[in-house]
Structure formats: structure tokens, C-alpha cells
């Protein structure tokens, strides 16, 4: 069981971005994080990551929360909205600037190499003629490692894989990497359970935790659901919304994908079985084919 320093309680969370309704991929992260928390007799929190207005779809935060409620998942504390947390993100940016770990970069998209690895152009000060645009954090020059409970030890040399990365964008939006780290610490999250699409981001988050003097939670990255042609499911695509008419079937499909086959039954009995039988040892490292939730309800 993973606990926060000074706390005896397991705290897990589900942190959707309001870019569409809950789809099969996000349902998996919700169910897996919920069951880890319930199995550990801990708390399960929900955080709406609404920091990037251009990507958001109006009404989707409410729709996600209502889908979770229909499925029988209620958070143990009031839902945290990242749009209410800008002051905390700003304070962390200032902390990093003051400690010399963050600097202003004047590069526009056009100035950056196609590799996406930042070459450090503004690391030692803005070149003449450039104005400050984005805030970047300096990465260390030694590989960083962390443990994932499914994928084992992960090692990432941030300098060669990504370079100094953006924590506040040129349009003033705080980067996901910064906000997620500040809020996981604020909410005393002890273990992060989410999709493998975020495994690559984790080293950046661990680095930021180290720079800000924050503890590193445990990590569990569950395999991602893909479409039958192998392409990625995404909330911003028009993927299948959870059918309100068939929450038990949707939950059952998610559990089967996650390696747990509950006996047939209603929502309450499936949850009861799932909490008793949940084990991350049953989760596969490989991608699986997403279930068309629309079909479950006979649509
Ligand atoms: N907000 C992110 C998403 O919806 C997930 C963040 C996380 O779990 O760390 O993809």
C-alpha cells in the first residue's frame, strides 16, 4: 500500500480533462483507480483538469461526473477543479524561477526542431531580439528512474528524450505536467493509476516533484484500449459515450478488459465482487481492443 509521507491513508484519484464524455479508455482509468483505492481501504478523489480552455468541450465536466455517478462511483471529497488552482501553479512557477530551475524561453514553434527535443536555445538567457514567451524547467543531466507497478523500473534521460520542457505556455496556459504534479501533492495522492499513454510523461512529473521538493507517489499505468484497427481512442474523437441505460454492462466490460470477469448481476453486486477480487497482478501490459459501449446497450 502506497501512502503519503505523514499520512496512513491510501489516496487515489481519477483526473479527467473535460474534452468530451467518458469513453471506454477513461472508464478503465476511473474503474482501476477506484478499485485500487477501495481495495486499499483508502480514499478516491476526482479532479477535473480544466486548464486548457481551447481543448475543452462545454458541459463535458458535468457529463463525466454524471456518468461516474450513474456507474456508482462517488468521490470521497469534493471534486477539485484545476481552473480554481491557478494561484498555486503560479506560486510553483515562481518557486522554480527563484531557485534558478525555470527560465523564460523566446522560441516560437517555428524555432524548434522537428524532433521535439528542446536544444536549450534560451537556457543561458534570451538571445538578442527574442521576447519571453513560454516558461521552461531545466532538466537534469543524469537519467531519472521511477517504478511502475505494472511496467517495472522506467529510466528516462530527459535531456536527450525531451530537453527543458514547458511548464507555462506562451498563451499563458499552465502545462499539464506542472498542474498534475502540484495537485497530486496538494491532494496528498499516494498512488496514481492511469492509462499507459501517460507513462512517457511520468519522468517529467517525477523531475518536477524533485525540483519543487514534493514527494513522488506510486505509479500504475494500465494498458490502453485501442480501436480494432490499432488506433488510439480519445475523448476528443467522437468515441462511444457510456450508455446510461446499461451501466452494469459498461462496468462489466471494463472489468473484463482489466482481467477480472465478474459473475452476471446488477451494478451493486458487480462492484461488491470487484472490490473483493481486485488485483493489479491481473492487469496485462499489452493494449487491448476497446469495447463499443454503444453496442452493449443494443444501440
Ligand atoms: N487529465 C488527463 C487526461 O484526461 C489525465 C491526467 C492524469 O491522470 O494524470 O488524459
Tab-separated table of C-alpha atoms in Angstrom, residues 15 35-36 57 59 83 95 109 138 153 174 195 221-222 239 263 266:
chain	number	residue	atom	x	y	z
A	15	UNK	CA	-8.271	13.164	-13.206
A	35	UNK	CA	-10.851	-0.237	-7.173
A	36	UNK	CA	-7.234	0.296	-6.082
A	57	UNK	CA	-15.973	20.914	-24.616
A	59	UNK	CA	-20.718	20.632	-20.486
A	83	UNK	CA	-9.414	26.143	-13.098
A	95	UNK	CA	9.494	28.968	-6.832
A	109	UNK	CA	7.110	26.806	-32.665
A	138	UNK	CA	15.724	22.858	-16.754
A	153	UNK	CA	11.580	0.279	-13.415
A	174	UNK	CA	-0.112	26.237	-17.311
A	195	UNK	CA	-3.530	4.855	-18.796
A	221	UNK	CA	-0.104	2.616	-15.790
A	222	UNK	CA	-2.851	0.388	-17.115
A	239	UNK	CA	-15.743	7.871	-29.276
A	263	UNK	CA	-20.438	-13.077	-12.476
A	266	UNK	CA	-26.568	-5.761	-11.204
